[in-house]
Amino acid sequence: MKFMKSKMFLLLIVLAAFVIAQSVYASNFDKDKSEKVKIALPKQPEIWEIYKTLDKEKLQEDDIALDAIGLNAQQIEKNKAEIDDIKKNENYIRRFPGFLGPYAVEYVDGINVSVVSNSLNIIASEGNNWTAMGLVRNETMSTIGNSFVEATLINSRGKEIEKVTGKVLVDEIRPGEPAPFVLTSSTNIEDVITVDWGVKAQKKEENISRDANITIDYELAYGDEYYKGQPRYDAPFPYRLSVSFDNLGGKVNNVELTVAWLTPEGKVFWIEQSNLDPVFADGIGEEGAGYFQNIVNDDIEIAPKLTEALNMFWVVGK
Amino acid sequence: MKKVSLIICAALVLSIFCGFDRASAAKFGTTPLADVQTAASANLSTTGLTYQNEFAAIIIAPTYPEVGDPDNLDKTPIPMALGRSDISTSNGYKLWVDGQTGYNQRASSTAPYRRVHWNAGIGLWQLDGSGLGQGYSLKQAIYTDTAASKVAARMATLYKNASGTAANKRKAAWAPWYGCGSGGAKCESIFQTIYNSTTHALNVTTNSSVTRSGGLVTTSCKYIVPPGNNNYFTCYKYDPNNAEGSTTDKNVFWLNAGWDGGTNSEPLPKPFFSFVESGSEYKHWLVSDTGYSTSRYASWDMASNPRGSVYWYSISSPLTQ
């Protein structure tokens, strides 16, 4: 027994050396905001930086400065403060290279990779087994690579009944950025009373690019027979989502899209992934653009919900 | 003489069988077409194409199924077009006045402020803030010079990166527009109609009554606060009644569906004023235009998807003319 313990200890040390291990528990969810530090989320380029043939001056001419409309300095400060307050909320929808959606924050604890409590959705999957979908968020000050969520399921007697691990579906997460995961267990959901959460993150890999400006082309509702007054061509009219992107970095050969859908309460209830359309078999070059294979869903239980749900997007290129 | 008649006759027969009768009927605004050609020229080198008109035809093709009529190309696409198919609420309720409140009341004929509505798809190419319309104001998405520039830039990069034949590359350039049909078939048919690959000419009749602005009016606005403020600034008035184009041109879904909206269409907004201030777009609906009891306004962070990021103000609009 003692040998087993020391072996476990050794294994833990090896694991710790292999990963930048950061275990996070539910108690960290609501850490006092005053202890948080401000980080700079990746900067979304201006549109004339993305589409270089646009006339920057002409576009800028249309943007009026606050003081030009006659507001005084005090009102300008008030307006700025209001906007800053809105942006502090984790529900604020942000767009920056490789990401579009809520739950990205500018204030982090500077230490952990956390499970985002408001995004967590515990459901009973087939066989009534405990299943979890949700988001982790990189609250550290540096970019992390592959990450793994670990949930220790505990029963009413305080005994561990199962430990489940799942890979976070985005291979690189910047500070302040969320990313989705799914965990499935073989434990009956009714036996689980409490869960201890942990997240382990590896170092960022060098061959990954998040330099993609994500654009949603169209999102068609399940069951809608018409598109702008014209009959749809894809009977029996599934939910259909088309996403494209502008490549803001160097050439990428494989690009993956991950989409998560949220309940009105902000909990993740569906996740899908898609790859580049085969027409881009040669990859996407610098300053190029591409699109993903449509995400199509005709599940009568799920598809109508996708139509009504807020969604979030990640693009990872290699 | 007989020979000449025969040639004319043969040409006529050919033109009918080659679809040139449909080609001559295709219409597009005069300045909008010039804007498309300018945009095509500016981005031609990216595509690797030789002929500016070929790329211009690729750029024009989606406008017919998106805001015109793909089966009647003689209807000039109208730049003031607004998308009205956002009936589902993917990405949020914020297009509807007061968000979810307005969405929940949409089915009621007595819903207050129902035509105070933020339509996400704008202009000939239905530039949408969630997609290619990010960072573009109402004016920039309607004005055909700015709109065509952005569309051309994106289409050029898609065309360049796609592998395969020219037809495959065109299909890729059109992929972001569902209206182009399965595999881009609808836009391919339109392209074949409006572009003569032998002469490299556009088979498009220009319509000078549809201009770059499409009927969006440039005017001046000011805030009534602080008291005494006299700083006028440029703003734009959108009024669906001012949309340019003939009665035939206006016989299209976005103008024909009931303006109050319904189960299959969003409302078409009452006249409103629009301008951009520090990266956010503002739209103000004044009592004098809407007839509603209060002037309303909303703003959109132009970097975000408007469906989740339009902010509706509860206080009355402080704007005046």
XYZ file of C-alpha atoms in Angstrom:
639
model
C 0.000 0.000 0.000
C 2.842 2.293 0.933
C 4.560 1.339 -2.346
C 1.382 2.146 -4.246
C 1.212 5.506 -2.549
C 4.813 6.385 -3.393
C 4.252 5.215 -6.955
C 1.217 7.469 -7.191
C 3.291 10.303 -5.772
C 5.966 9.748 -8.414
C 3.354 9.635 -11.126
C 1.970 12.918 -9.892
C 5.422 14.510 -9.999
C 5.936 13.270 -13.560
C 2.549 14.632 -14.543
C 3.345 17.944 -12.947
C 6.583 18.139 -14.886
C 4.833 17.250 -18.120
C 2.066 19.770 -17.887
C 1.590 23.199 -16.490
C -0.892 21.727 -14.120
C -3.496 23.981 -12.746
C -6.279 22.448 -10.761
C -9.252 24.581 -10.276
C -12.148 23.958 -7.999
C -15.628 25.259 -7.690
C -14.572 27.512 -4.845
C -12.603 29.574 -7.367
C -15.663 30.312 -9.470
C -16.652 33.436 -7.703
C -13.325 34.888 -6.768
C -13.556 38.505 -5.716
C -13.308 40.674 -8.854
C -11.199 43.204 -6.987
C -8.375 40.645 -6.886
C -8.372 40.272 -10.658
C -5.856 41.678 -13.070
C -6.561 43.265 -16.416
C -5.177 41.527 -19.496
C -5.217 42.550 -23.140
C -7.395 40.277 -25.232
C -6.134 39.688 -28.784
C -6.778 42.820 -30.804
C -9.387 42.654 -33.541
C -7.878 44.379 -36.588
C -9.697 47.239 -38.270
C -11.583 46.227 -41.411
C -9.151 48.096 -43.664
C -6.357 46.048 -42.101
C -8.208 42.851 -43.056
C -9.368 43.949 -46.515
C -6.397 45.931 -47.722
C -8.031 47.402 -50.820
C -10.615 49.287 -48.725
C -10.337 53.055 -48.573
C -9.447 53.625 -44.907
C -9.890 57.407 -45.026
C -13.310 57.164 -46.637
C -14.507 54.689 -44.000
C -13.057 56.692 -41.125
C -14.801 59.843 -42.337
C -18.132 58.268 -41.358
C -17.128 57.842 -37.730
C -17.919 60.959 -35.712
C -15.864 61.758 -32.640
C -17.790 62.107 -29.374
C -16.797 65.722 -28.819
C -17.966 66.645 -32.324
C -21.576 65.940 -31.436
C -21.529 68.490 -28.651
C -21.194 66.369 -25.555
C -19.131 67.944 -22.825
C -16.112 66.276 -21.221
C -18.113 65.020 -18.243
C -20.696 63.338 -20.454
C -17.998 61.809 -22.627
C -16.374 60.291 -19.532
C -19.767 59.006 -18.380
C -20.398 57.377 -21.758
C -16.971 55.738 -21.735
C -17.538 54.448 -18.199
C -20.910 52.964 -19.232
C -19.311 51.166 -22.179
C -16.476 49.891 -19.967
C -19.039 48.540 -17.495
C -20.895 46.702 -20.259
C -17.636 45.176 -21.467
C -16.734 43.905 -17.996
C -19.742 41.602 -18.087
C -18.836 38.074 -19.214
C -22.018 37.994 -21.321
C -20.633 40.721 -23.574
C -20.136 39.323 -27.067
C -16.594 39.846 -28.297
C -14.914 39.284 -31.591
C -11.173 38.866 -31.846
C -9.001 36.708 -34.099
C -10.049 33.071 -33.799
C -12.973 33.784 -31.468
C -16.511 35.192 -31.525
C -18.940 35.005 -28.621
C -19.541 35.734 -24.929
C -17.538 34.639 -21.861
C -14.222 36.196 -22.902
C -13.060 38.557 -20.162
C -10.491 41.275 -19.699
C -10.124 40.624 -15.975
C -8.606 37.323 -14.819
C -7.266 35.936 -11.564
C -3.854 35.537 -13.176
C -3.372 31.996 -11.865
C -5.920 29.398 -12.945
C -7.560 27.775 -15.878
C -11.116 27.641 -14.577
C -14.339 25.895 -15.358
C -16.814 28.711 -16.081
C -19.608 27.981 -13.633
C -22.335 29.853 -15.542
C -21.647 27.796 -18.672
C -21.786 24.412 -16.979
C -24.596 22.110 -18.083
C -24.967 18.787 -16.281
C -27.300 16.465 -18.117
C -28.312 12.827 -18.166
C -27.155 11.216 -21.374
C -28.335 7.903 -22.778
C -28.595 5.366 -19.954
C -29.137 8.210 -17.493
C -25.367 8.682 -17.181
C -23.824 11.849 -15.800
C -22.613 14.091 -18.657
C -21.249 17.620 -18.558
C -20.829 20.315 -21.188
C -19.328 23.671 -20.506
C -16.466 26.063 -20.919
C -13.102 26.477 -19.334
C -11.460 29.894 -19.308
C -7.785 30.653 -19.323
C -7.406 33.000 -16.377
C -3.619 32.825 -16.468
C -1.403 35.472 -17.975
C -0.129 33.304 -20.824
C -1.454 31.275 -23.726
C -1.942 27.571 -23.057
C -2.076 24.546 -25.369
C -4.055 21.314 -25.120
C -6.127 21.280 -21.955
C -7.997 18.574 -20.099
C -10.944 18.890 -17.762
C -11.168 16.392 -14.960
C -14.293 15.826 -12.910
C -14.268 13.707 -9.780
C -17.801 12.431 -9.177
C -18.658 11.976 -5.504
C -21.658 10.185 -4.013
C -23.804 10.961 -0.975
C -21.311 9.267 1.376
C -18.519 11.505 0.168
C -16.868 8.685 -1.731
C -15.308 9.111 -5.148
C -17.280 7.004 -7.621
C -15.665 7.949 -10.921
C -13.055 10.284 -12.320
C -13.755 11.440 -15.877
C -11.444 13.394 -18.126
C -12.141 15.153 -21.415
C -10.018 17.189 -23.784
C -10.939 20.819 -24.287
C -11.966 21.120 -27.931
C -9.778 24.122 -28.753
C -6.044 23.401 -28.912
C -4.850 26.847 -27.914
C -6.490 29.233 -25.462
C -5.366 32.824 -24.989
C -5.588 34.643 -21.615
C -9.208 35.612 -20.951
C -10.544 33.263 -23.631
C -13.085 30.506 -22.965
C -13.127 27.109 -24.731
C -15.646 24.246 -24.732
C -15.484 20.699 -23.399
C -17.690 17.636 -23.038
C -17.349 14.983 -20.334
C -19.176 11.671 -20.368
C -19.277 9.172 -17.536
C -20.615 5.716 -16.856
C -22.126 6.801 -13.551
C -25.852 7.205 -13.047
C -26.561 10.902 -12.685
C -28.660 10.312 -9.567
C -25.650 8.872 -7.728
C -23.596 12.055 -8.167
C -23.987 14.479 -5.313
C -20.919 16.687 -5.689
C -18.202 17.159 -8.290
C -14.612 18.292 -7.843
C -13.364 20.030 -10.972
C -9.839 20.323 -12.235
C -8.206 21.596 -15.404
C -4.762 20.650 -16.614
C -3.130 22.550 -19.409
C -0.127 21.822 -21.573
C 2.268 24.291 -23.069
C 1.202 26.043 -26.223
C 2.356 24.420 -29.443
C 4.244 26.401 -32.036
C 2.400 25.274 -35.159
C -1.007 26.635 -34.179
C -2.579 29.793 -35.554
C -5.629 31.574 -34.190
C -5.279 34.413 -36.704
C -8.690 34.095 -38.288
C -11.353 36.757 -38.665
C -14.546 34.743 -38.210
C -17.573 35.694 -40.296
C -20.977 34.018 -40.145
C -22.330 33.782 -43.679
C -25.813 32.532 -42.921
C -27.682 30.591 -40.293
C -30.943 29.054 -41.458
C -33.647 27.981 -39.073
C -34.797 24.381 -38.864
C -38.034 23.956 -40.774
C -37.925 27.311 -42.590
C -38.962 26.580 -46.167
C -37.972 29.948 -47.616
C -34.871 32.061 -47.812
C -35.565 35.717 -48.594
C -38.831 34.780 -50.237
C -37.274 32.041 -52.405
C -37.795 28.314 -51.692
C -34.829 26.692 -49.926
C -32.952 24.056 -51.908
C -32.173 21.760 -48.964
C -35.488 20.088 -48.116
C -36.462 18.906 -45.521
C -34.978 22.213 -44.336
C -32.483 21.364 -41.587
C -30.752 23.875 -39.366
C -27.830 25.085 -41.507
C -24.871 27.222 -40.504
C -22.208 28.562 -42.855
C -19.042 30.153 -41.471
C -16.068 31.592 -43.316
C -12.927 33.404 -42.249
C -10.164 35.712 -43.366
C -6.689 34.404 -42.696
C -4.822 37.079 -40.742
C -1.606 35.084 -40.387
C 0.668 32.792 -42.370
C -0.430 29.864 -44.490
C -2.588 27.219 -42.783
C -3.232 23.749 -44.177
C -5.776 22.422 -41.715
C -8.326 24.696 -40.123
C -10.976 23.619 -37.655
C -14.136 25.397 -36.603
C -15.739 24.710 -33.233
C -19.194 26.045 -32.412
C -20.988 25.888 -29.053
C -24.655 26.744 -28.534
C -25.907 28.192 -25.267
C -29.221 27.987 -23.429
C -30.904 31.315 -22.585
C -29.189 30.969 -19.191
C -25.786 30.754 -20.882
C -25.185 27.019 -20.403
C -23.546 25.039 -23.204
C -26.046 22.519 -24.607
C -24.554 21.565 -27.983
C -21.132 21.563 -29.609
C -20.174 20.813 -33.212
C -16.953 20.956 -35.188
C -16.305 21.372 -38.890
C -13.324 21.375 -41.230
C -12.380 23.433 -44.241
C -14.462 22.818 -47.341
C -12.626 20.385 -49.665
C -12.303 23.135 -52.292
C -9.487 24.500 -50.096
C -7.459 21.304 -50.303
C -4.294 23.341 -50.800
C -4.843 25.268 -47.574
C -5.340 28.984 -47.085
C -2.468 31.305 -47.840
C -1.470 34.544 -46.161
C -4.194 37.211 -46.605
C -6.461 34.495 -48.014
C -9.953 33.442 -47.057
C -11.827 30.173 -46.804
C -14.998 28.628 -45.472
C -15.970 25.530 -43.570
C -18.268 22.699 -44.517
C -21.779 23.697 -43.475
C -22.906 22.550 -40.055
C -26.216 20.828 -40.754
C -28.514 19.398 -38.102
C -31.927 17.854 -38.628
C -32.348 16.190 -35.226
C -35.917 16.999 -34.331
C -34.969 17.441 -30.656
C -31.858 19.542 -31.168
C -32.188 21.453 -34.459
C -35.108 23.698 -33.400
C -33.131 24.656 -30.290
C -30.007 25.548 -32.314
C -32.123 28.002 -34.249
C -33.074 29.847 -31.104
C -29.741 29.747 -29.315
C -26.876 32.130 -28.827
C -23.711 30.564 -30.216
C -19.973 31.028 -29.967
C -17.169 30.263 -32.399
C -13.508 29.258 -32.360
C -11.142 28.766 -35.294
C -7.827 26.948 -34.959
C -5.425 26.596 -37.875
C -2.359 24.406 -38.217
C -29.681 41.592 -99.071
C -30.922 38.053 -98.687
C -27.555 37.108 -97.170
C -27.749 39.963 -94.645
C -31.282 38.940 -93.652
C -30.128 35.398 -93.143
C -27.253 36.544 -90.925
C -29.600 38.736 -88.864
C -32.040 35.866 -88.588
C -29.317 33.455 -87.541
C -28.079 35.946 -84.981
C -31.587 36.316 -83.585
C -32.076 32.562 -83.321
C -28.665 32.205 -81.704
C -29.368 34.977 -79.266
C -32.584 33.305 -78.172
C -31.020 29.867 -77.776
C -27.946 31.250 -76.068
C -30.105 33.138 -73.637
C -28.982 36.567 -74.826
C -32.568 37.805 -74.744
C -32.440 37.308 -70.963
C -28.996 38.903 -70.918
C -30.161 42.138 -72.457
C -32.935 42.268 -69.874
C -30.583 42.125 -66.880
C -30.527 45.519 -65.175
C -28.275 47.153 -62.616
C -27.972 50.727 -61.344
C -25.651 52.895 -63.454
C -23.401 54.186 -60.673
C -23.671 50.929 -58.706
C -22.356 49.108 -61.793
C -19.498 51.591 -62.109
C -18.732 51.035 -58.414
C -18.667 47.267 -58.924
C -16.300 47.680 -61.868
C -13.996 49.903 -59.827
C -13.996 47.328 -57.014
C -13.409 44.517 -59.508
C -10.454 46.378 -60.955
C -8.936 47.068 -57.516
C -9.061 43.366 -56.598
C -8.529 41.757 -60.000
C -4.869 40.923 -59.447
C -5.770 38.890 -56.349
C -8.129 36.681 -58.338
C -5.674 35.962 -61.125
C -8.428 36.720 -63.646
C -7.616 38.737 -66.755
C -10.879 40.509 -67.397
C -12.375 43.078 -65.066
C -15.874 42.429 -66.406
C -15.622 38.748 -65.629
C -14.950 39.533 -61.985
C -17.611 42.283 -62.015
C -20.169 39.694 -63.203
C -19.115 37.371 -60.373
C -19.604 40.226 -57.889
C -23.003 41.232 -59.252
C -24.516 37.742 -59.491
C -25.585 37.269 -55.816
C -27.478 40.567 -55.721
C -30.380 39.181 -57.778
C -31.219 36.201 -55.547
C -30.388 38.110 -52.342
C -32.442 41.273 -52.864
C -33.879 41.170 -56.378
C -35.450 38.343 -58.300
C -33.200 35.594 -59.705
C -35.839 34.667 -62.271
C -36.413 38.207 -63.468
C -33.090 39.934 -63.912
C -34.824 42.986 -65.354
C -35.641 44.026 -61.799
C -32.805 46.339 -60.817
C -31.479 45.278 -57.398
C -32.171 48.040 -54.878
C -29.308 49.191 -52.601
C -31.701 50.155 -49.770
C -32.630 46.487 -49.298
C -32.915 45.271 -45.710
C -32.910 41.636 -44.630
C -36.232 40.478 -43.211
C -35.684 36.777 -42.659
C -34.236 36.864 -39.130
C -37.299 35.266 -37.648
C -35.362 32.844 -35.506
C -33.238 34.283 -32.762
C -29.893 32.574 -33.220
C -27.345 34.811 -31.542
C -29.924 36.679 -29.548
C -33.056 38.779 -29.601
C -31.464 42.169 -29.854
C -32.685 43.033 -33.346
C -36.153 43.408 -31.858
C -37.060 46.551 -29.981
C -36.111 46.148 -26.319
C -34.672 42.703 -27.093
C -36.652 39.751 -25.890
C -39.611 41.968 -24.941
C -40.061 43.032 -28.556
C -39.443 39.524 -29.830
C -42.113 38.074 -27.557
C -44.593 40.723 -28.681
C -43.869 40.343 -32.392
C -46.962 38.250 -33.103
C -49.293 40.806 -31.560
C -50.720 43.344 -33.993
C -50.861 45.869 -31.173
C -47.218 45.400 -30.168
C -45.786 48.817 -29.351
C -42.879 50.081 -31.439
C -43.000 46.977 -33.672
C -41.456 48.872 -36.564
C -38.644 50.177 -34.411
C -36.501 47.317 -35.614
C -32.805 46.680 -36.332
C -32.427 44.664 -39.553
C -29.070 42.889 -39.758
C -28.734 42.246 -43.491
C -28.149 45.451 -45.437
C -27.762 46.467 -49.060
C -27.253 44.691 -52.382
C -25.098 41.975 -50.852
C -26.979 41.833 -47.547
C -23.857 42.677 -45.569
C -24.548 41.464 -42.053
C -22.732 42.535 -38.902
C -22.216 38.894 -37.961
C -20.359 38.305 -41.195
C -19.000 40.415 -43.984
C -20.860 43.458 -42.658
C -18.768 43.620 -39.477
C -17.507 47.140 -38.909
C -19.792 48.517 -41.629
C -22.486 51.061 -40.874
C -25.893 51.155 -42.557
C -24.590 53.814 -44.915
C -21.447 51.885 -45.804
C -23.420 48.680 -46.462
C -25.955 50.519 -48.625
C -23.612 52.808 -50.585
C -22.512 50.718 -53.523
C -18.940 52.016 -53.610
C -18.082 50.946 -50.056
C -20.234 47.810 -50.201
C -18.803 46.588 -53.514
C -15.231 47.235 -52.299
C -15.631 44.895 -49.374
C -17.496 42.201 -51.296
C -14.891 42.289 -54.068
C -12.042 41.990 -51.577
C -13.580 38.917 -49.916
C -14.674 37.267 -53.162
C -11.210 37.785 -54.625
C -9.496 35.951 -51.768
C -11.992 33.079 -51.841
C -11.574 32.806 -55.604
C -7.801 32.800 -55.289
C -7.643 30.146 -52.551
C -10.152 27.718 -54.069
C -8.714 24.875 -56.083
C -10.074 23.495 -59.351
C -11.687 24.993 -62.413
C -12.882 28.555 -62.912
C -16.413 27.323 -62.191
C -15.196 25.796 -58.902
C -13.569 29.088 -57.995
C -16.731 31.059 -58.774
C -18.702 28.651 -56.612
C -16.259 29.329 -53.777
C -16.566 33.089 -54.225
C -20.365 32.820 -53.920
C -20.456 30.305 -51.056
C -21.202 32.937 -48.357
C -24.503 33.743 -50.111
C -27.119 31.023 -49.644
C -29.256 32.733 -52.275
C -26.745 31.559 -54.885
C -28.356 28.133 -54.585
C -27.042 24.631 -54.224
C -23.412 24.614 -55.308
C -23.825 28.209 -56.506
C -26.024 27.010 -59.399
C -28.305 30.030 -59.358
C -25.440 32.517 -59.433
C -23.643 30.474 -62.090
C -26.719 30.729 -64.306
C -26.912 34.480 -63.696
C -23.176 34.833 -64.358
C -23.518 33.006 -67.683
C -26.356 35.360 -68.568
C -24.711 38.644 -67.692
C -21.152 37.928 -68.866
C -20.161 37.278 -72.454
C -17.042 35.138 -72.248
C -16.261 35.721 -75.926
C -16.361 39.496 -76.010
C -15.711 39.891 -72.246
C -18.570 42.372 -72.138
C -21.246 42.668 -69.493
C -24.728 41.954 -70.783
C -26.278 44.375 -68.339
C -28.533 47.344 -69.047
C -27.852 50.204 -66.691
C -30.629 51.953 -64.819
C -29.760 55.547 -63.931
C -32.724 55.871 -61.558
C -30.988 53.607 -59.031
C -28.051 55.506 -57.582
C -25.132 54.745 -55.280
C -27.114 55.669 -52.149
C -30.235 53.858 -53.336
C -32.354 56.592 -51.731
C -30.626 56.887 -48.363
C -30.701 60.611 -47.582
C -27.693 62.517 -46.230
C -28.817 65.105 -43.708
C -27.822 66.829 -40.435
C -28.653 65.914 -36.877
C -27.873 67.257 -33.424
C -28.472 66.287 -29.824
C -30.837 68.378 -27.715
C -28.491 67.860 -24.760
C -26.667 69.572 -23.268
C -29.003 72.588 -23.456
C -27.828 75.022 -26.087
C -25.889 72.389 -28.013
C -25.670 73.511 -31.605
C -23.210 70.968 -32.983
C -24.774 69.536 -36.113
C -23.223 66.450 -37.602
C -23.850 64.331 -40.685
C -26.445 61.613 -40.324
C -28.426 59.480 -42.770
C -32.159 59.064 -43.007
C -33.496 55.676 -44.008
C -37.085 55.638 -45.245
C -38.307 52.558 -47.116
C -40.666 54.826 -49.056
C -37.594 56.500 -50.581
C -36.069 53.305 -51.981
C -35.114 53.984 -55.577
C -36.335 51.796 -58.398
C -39.451 51.347 -60.489
C -42.609 49.587 -59.383
C -41.295 46.506 -61.195
C -37.970 46.718 -59.338
C -39.851 46.908 -56.057
C -41.848 43.774 -56.729
C -39.526 41.770 -54.482
C -39.824 39.951 -51.170
C -38.171 42.485 -48.898
C -40.509 45.265 -50.033
C -43.602 43.160 -50.637
C -43.945 41.328 -47.338
C -46.183 43.257 -44.922
C -44.140 46.091 -43.413
C -45.341 45.257 -39.911
C -43.667 41.863 -40.233
C -45.267 38.533 -39.472
C -44.541 34.867 -39.058
C -42.274 34.791 -42.119
C -40.756 38.241 -42.111
C -39.259 40.786 -39.775
C -40.753 44.278 -39.713
C -39.479 46.828 -42.192
C -38.464 49.751 -39.985
C -40.231 53.087 -39.848
C -37.995 55.955 -41.033
C -34.960 56.444 -38.813
C -31.689 58.364 -38.591
C -28.341 56.611 -38.529
C -24.772 57.636 -37.774
C -21.546 56.219 -36.369
C -19.915 57.552 -33.249
C -16.650 56.133 -31.905
C -17.072 52.671 -33.420
C -20.744 52.276 -32.518
C -23.650 52.806 -34.857
C -26.725 54.629 -33.575
C -30.240 54.492 -34.992
C -32.894 56.966 -33.824
C -36.601 56.679 -34.507
C -38.266 60.023 -33.888
C -41.944 60.498 -33.017
C -42.323 62.837 -36.003
C -41.576 59.889 -38.324
C -42.982 56.917 -36.463
C -46.143 58.305 -34.910
C -45.322 56.263 -31.813
C -45.652 57.913 -28.427
C -41.923 58.098 -27.693
C -38.782 58.555 -29.771
C -36.595 55.471 -29.433
C -32.948 54.728 -30.134
C -30.422 51.917 -30.082
C -26.706 51.415 -30.637
C -24.569 48.597 -31.979
C -20.906 47.881 -31.254
C -19.844 47.457 -34.879
C -17.277 44.769 -34.051
C -19.987 42.418 -32.741
C -22.923 40.453 -34.056
C -25.923 42.825 -33.858
C -28.230 39.945 -32.876
C -26.538 39.858 -29.495
C -25.110 43.327 -29.151
C -27.670 45.961 -30.156
C -28.394 48.001 -27.045
C -31.884 49.502 -26.734
C -32.104 52.660 -24.633
C -35.057 53.068 -22.319
C -34.934 56.863 -22.358
C -36.374 58.897 -25.192
C -34.080 59.744 -28.108
C -32.237 63.033 -27.560
C -31.787 63.536 -31.311
C -33.301 66.291 -33.399
C -32.782 67.800 -36.821
